[in-house]
mmCIF file of C-alpha atoms in Angstrom:
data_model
loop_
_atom_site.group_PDB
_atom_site.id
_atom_site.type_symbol
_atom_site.label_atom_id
_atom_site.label_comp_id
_atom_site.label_asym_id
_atom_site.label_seq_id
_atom_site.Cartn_x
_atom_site.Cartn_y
_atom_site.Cartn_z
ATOM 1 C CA UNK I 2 -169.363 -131.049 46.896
ATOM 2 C CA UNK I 3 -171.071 -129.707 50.037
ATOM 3 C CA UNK I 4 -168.268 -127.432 50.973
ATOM 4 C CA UNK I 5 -168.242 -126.289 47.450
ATOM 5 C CA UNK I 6 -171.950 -125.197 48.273
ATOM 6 C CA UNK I 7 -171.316 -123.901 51.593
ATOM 7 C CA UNK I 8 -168.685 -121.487 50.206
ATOM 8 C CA UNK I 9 -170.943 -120.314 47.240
ATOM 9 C CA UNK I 10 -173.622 -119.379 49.731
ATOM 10 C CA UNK I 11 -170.787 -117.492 51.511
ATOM 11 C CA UNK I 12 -169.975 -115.693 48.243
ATOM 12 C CA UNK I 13 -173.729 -114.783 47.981
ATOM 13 C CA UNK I 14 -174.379 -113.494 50.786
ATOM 14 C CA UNK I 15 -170.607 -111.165 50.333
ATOM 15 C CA UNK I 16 -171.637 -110.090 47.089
ATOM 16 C CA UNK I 17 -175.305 -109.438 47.818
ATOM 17 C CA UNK I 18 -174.701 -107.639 50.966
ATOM 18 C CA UNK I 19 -172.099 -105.186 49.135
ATOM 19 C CA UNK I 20 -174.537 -104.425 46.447
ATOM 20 C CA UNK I 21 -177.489 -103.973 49.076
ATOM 21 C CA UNK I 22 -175.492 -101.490 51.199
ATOM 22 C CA UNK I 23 -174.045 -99.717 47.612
ATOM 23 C CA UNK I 24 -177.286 -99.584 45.718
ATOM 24 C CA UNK I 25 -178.881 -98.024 49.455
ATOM 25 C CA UNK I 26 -176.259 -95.917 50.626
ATOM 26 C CA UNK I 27 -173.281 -95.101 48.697
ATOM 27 C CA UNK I 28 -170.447 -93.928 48.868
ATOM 28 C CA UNK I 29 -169.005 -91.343 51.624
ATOM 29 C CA UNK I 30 -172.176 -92.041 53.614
ATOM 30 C CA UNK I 31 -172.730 -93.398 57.147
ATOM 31 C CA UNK I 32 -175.820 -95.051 58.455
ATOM 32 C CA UNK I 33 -175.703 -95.779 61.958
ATOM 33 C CA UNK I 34 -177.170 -99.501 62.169
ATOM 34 C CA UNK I 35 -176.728 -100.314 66.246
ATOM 35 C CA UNK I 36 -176.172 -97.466 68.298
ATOM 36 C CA UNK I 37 -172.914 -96.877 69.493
ATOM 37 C CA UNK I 38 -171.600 -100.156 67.849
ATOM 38 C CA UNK I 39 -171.996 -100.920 64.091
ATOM 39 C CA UNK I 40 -172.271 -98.292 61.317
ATOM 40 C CA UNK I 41 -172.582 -99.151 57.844
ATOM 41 C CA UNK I 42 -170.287 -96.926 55.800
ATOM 42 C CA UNK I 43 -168.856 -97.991 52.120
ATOM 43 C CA UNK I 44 -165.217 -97.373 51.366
ATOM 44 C CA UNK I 45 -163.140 -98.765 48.359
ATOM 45 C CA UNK I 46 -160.456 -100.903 49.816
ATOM 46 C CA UNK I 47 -157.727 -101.475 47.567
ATOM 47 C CA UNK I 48 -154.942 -103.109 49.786
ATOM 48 C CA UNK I 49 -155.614 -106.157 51.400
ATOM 49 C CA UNK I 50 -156.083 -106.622 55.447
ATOM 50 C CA UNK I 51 -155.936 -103.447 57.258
ATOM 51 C CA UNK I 52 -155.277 -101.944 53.902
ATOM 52 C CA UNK I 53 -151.983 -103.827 53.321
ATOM 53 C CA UNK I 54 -150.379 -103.306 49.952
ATOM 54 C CA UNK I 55 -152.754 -100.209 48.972
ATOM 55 C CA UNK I 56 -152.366 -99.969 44.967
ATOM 56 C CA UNK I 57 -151.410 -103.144 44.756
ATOM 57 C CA UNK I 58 -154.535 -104.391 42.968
ATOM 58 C CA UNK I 59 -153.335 -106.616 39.647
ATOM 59 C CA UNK I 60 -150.407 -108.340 42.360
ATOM 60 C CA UNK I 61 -154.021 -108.972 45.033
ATOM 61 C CA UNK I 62 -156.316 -110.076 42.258
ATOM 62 C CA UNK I 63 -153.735 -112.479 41.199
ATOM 63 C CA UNK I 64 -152.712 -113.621 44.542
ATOM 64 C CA UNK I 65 -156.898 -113.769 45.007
ATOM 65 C CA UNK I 66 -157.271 -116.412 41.783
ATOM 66 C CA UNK I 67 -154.616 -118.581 42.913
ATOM 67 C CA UNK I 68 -155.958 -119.316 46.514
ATOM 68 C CA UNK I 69 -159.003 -119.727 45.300
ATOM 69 C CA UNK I 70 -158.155 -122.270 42.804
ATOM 70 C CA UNK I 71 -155.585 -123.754 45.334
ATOM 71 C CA UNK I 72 -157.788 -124.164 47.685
ATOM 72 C CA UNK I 73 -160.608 -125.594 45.622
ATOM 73 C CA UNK I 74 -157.774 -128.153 44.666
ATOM 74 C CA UNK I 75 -156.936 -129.545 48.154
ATOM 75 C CA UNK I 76 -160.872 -129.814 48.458
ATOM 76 C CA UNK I 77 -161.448 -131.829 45.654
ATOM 77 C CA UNK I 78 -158.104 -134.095 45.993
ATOM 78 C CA UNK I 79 -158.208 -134.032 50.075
ATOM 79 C CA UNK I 80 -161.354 -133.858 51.379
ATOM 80 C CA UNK I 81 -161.684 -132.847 55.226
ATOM 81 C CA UNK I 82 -161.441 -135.047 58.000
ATOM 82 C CA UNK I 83 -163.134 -133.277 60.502
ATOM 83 C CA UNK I 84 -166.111 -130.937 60.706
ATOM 84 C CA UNK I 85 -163.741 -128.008 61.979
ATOM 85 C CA UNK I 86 -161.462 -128.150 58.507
ATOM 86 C CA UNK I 87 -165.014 -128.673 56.561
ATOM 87 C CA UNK I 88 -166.146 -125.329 57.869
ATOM 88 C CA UNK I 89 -163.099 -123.419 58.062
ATOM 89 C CA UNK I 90 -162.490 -124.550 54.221
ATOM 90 C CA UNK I 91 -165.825 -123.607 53.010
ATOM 91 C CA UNK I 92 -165.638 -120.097 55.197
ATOM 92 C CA UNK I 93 -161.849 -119.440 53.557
ATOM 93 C CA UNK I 94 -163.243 -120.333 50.141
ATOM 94 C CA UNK I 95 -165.935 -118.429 50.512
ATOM 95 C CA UNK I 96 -164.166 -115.130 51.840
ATOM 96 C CA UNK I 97 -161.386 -115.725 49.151
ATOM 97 C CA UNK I 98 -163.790 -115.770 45.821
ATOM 98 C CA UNK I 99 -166.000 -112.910 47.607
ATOM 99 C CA UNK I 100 -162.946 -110.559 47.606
ATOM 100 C CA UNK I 101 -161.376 -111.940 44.824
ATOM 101 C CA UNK I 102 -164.408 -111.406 42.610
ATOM 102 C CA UNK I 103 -164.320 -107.054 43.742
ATOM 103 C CA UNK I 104 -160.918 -106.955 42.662
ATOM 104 C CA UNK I 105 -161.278 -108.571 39.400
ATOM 105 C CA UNK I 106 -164.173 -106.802 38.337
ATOM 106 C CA UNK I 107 -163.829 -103.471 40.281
ATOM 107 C CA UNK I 108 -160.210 -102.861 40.957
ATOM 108 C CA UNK I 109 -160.628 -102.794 44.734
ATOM 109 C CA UNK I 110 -162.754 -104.322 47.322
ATOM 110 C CA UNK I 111 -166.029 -103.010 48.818
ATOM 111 C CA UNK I 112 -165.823 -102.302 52.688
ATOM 112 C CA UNK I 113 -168.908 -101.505 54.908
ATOM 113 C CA UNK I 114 -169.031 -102.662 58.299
ATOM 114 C CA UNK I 115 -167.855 -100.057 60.683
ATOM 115 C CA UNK I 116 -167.131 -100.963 64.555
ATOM 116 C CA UNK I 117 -168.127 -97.503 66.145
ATOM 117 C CA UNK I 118 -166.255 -97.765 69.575
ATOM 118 C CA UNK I 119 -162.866 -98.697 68.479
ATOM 119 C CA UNK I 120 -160.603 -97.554 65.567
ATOM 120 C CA UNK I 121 -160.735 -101.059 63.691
ATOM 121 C CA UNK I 122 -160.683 -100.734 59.645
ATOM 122 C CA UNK I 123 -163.800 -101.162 57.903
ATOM 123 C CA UNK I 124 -164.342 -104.565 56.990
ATOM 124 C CA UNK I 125 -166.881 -106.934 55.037
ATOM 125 C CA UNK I 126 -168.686 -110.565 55.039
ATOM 126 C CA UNK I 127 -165.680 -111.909 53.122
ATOM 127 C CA UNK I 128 -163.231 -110.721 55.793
ATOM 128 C CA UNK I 129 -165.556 -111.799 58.093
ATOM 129 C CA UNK I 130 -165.965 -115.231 56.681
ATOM 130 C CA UNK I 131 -161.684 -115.598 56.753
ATOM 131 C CA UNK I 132 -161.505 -114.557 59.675
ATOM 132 C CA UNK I 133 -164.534 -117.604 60.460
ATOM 133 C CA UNK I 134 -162.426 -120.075 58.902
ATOM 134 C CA UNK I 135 -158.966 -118.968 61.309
ATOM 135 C CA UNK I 136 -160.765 -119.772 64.263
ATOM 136 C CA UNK I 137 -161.996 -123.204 63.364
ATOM 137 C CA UNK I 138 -158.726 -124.105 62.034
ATOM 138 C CA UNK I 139 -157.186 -123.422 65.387
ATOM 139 C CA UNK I 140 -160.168 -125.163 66.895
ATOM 140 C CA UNK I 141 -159.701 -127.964 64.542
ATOM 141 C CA UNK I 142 -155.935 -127.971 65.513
ATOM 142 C CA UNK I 143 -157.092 -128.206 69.516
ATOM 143 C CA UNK I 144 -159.265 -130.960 69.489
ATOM 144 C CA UNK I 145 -157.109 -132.924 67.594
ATOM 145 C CA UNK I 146 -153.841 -132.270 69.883
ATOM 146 C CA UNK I 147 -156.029 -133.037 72.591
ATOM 147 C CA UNK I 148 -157.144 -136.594 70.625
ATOM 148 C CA UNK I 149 -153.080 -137.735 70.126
ATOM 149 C CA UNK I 150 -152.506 -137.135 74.401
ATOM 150 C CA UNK I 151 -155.728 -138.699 75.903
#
């Protein structure tokens, strides 16, 4: 139940961060948030990573539900063995229901964080969150290649 937790704070802070940054700035707006770094600028989003299968929103919200509900599944029949896959789970679930919710009940996602000194997409907490959960996977994977040899 913990991870379960874990990811739902993940979804809050998504969800309440997207509404912050919409209900302040808008759309088609920039506000320059570190100098020369990090700009905060809102963009509809409605592919997946680096805008991967634009238009594609009912085949992404589907594709969202299912993960979600797949991977709340291996969490409640296979519960982590290691504090790497307990993280990474919750960060995946977390990232996965934050997007997942924009799509299902706005047709795309919301995008906001804006790396200033290199042409990266725009990106949010949920992407951040996935992105999270990758590197303690591979992490997880690490130490426990490193447990079989030693």
């Amino acid at each position: 139940m913990k991870i379960l937790i874990y990811s739902l704070f993940i979804v809050l802070s998504d969800q309440v961060s997207k509404y912050l940054v919409l209900s302040t700035l808008g759309f088609e707006r920039t506000k320059n948030i570190i100098p020369n770094l990090l700009n905060f600028t809102l963009v509809q989003n409605k592919g997946a990573a680096f805008s991967l299968f634009s238009n594609s929103t009912n085949f992404l919200t589907i594709t969202s539900v299912v993960a979600s509900l797949l991977l709340i599944t291996i969490i409640l029949r296979s519960p982590p063995k290691s504090y790497w896959n307990f993280i990474g789970l919750a960060y995946l679930l977390g990232g996965t229901v934050g997007n997942g919710i924009d799509r299902l009940f706005k047709g795309y996602v919301l995008d906001f964080l804006e790396l200033v000194p290199i042409n990266f997409p725009i990106f949010n907490l949920a992407d951040v969150s996935i992105n999270i959960a990758v590197i303690c996977f591979i992490i997880d994977i690490i130490k426990h290649k490193s447990k079989i040899y030693y």
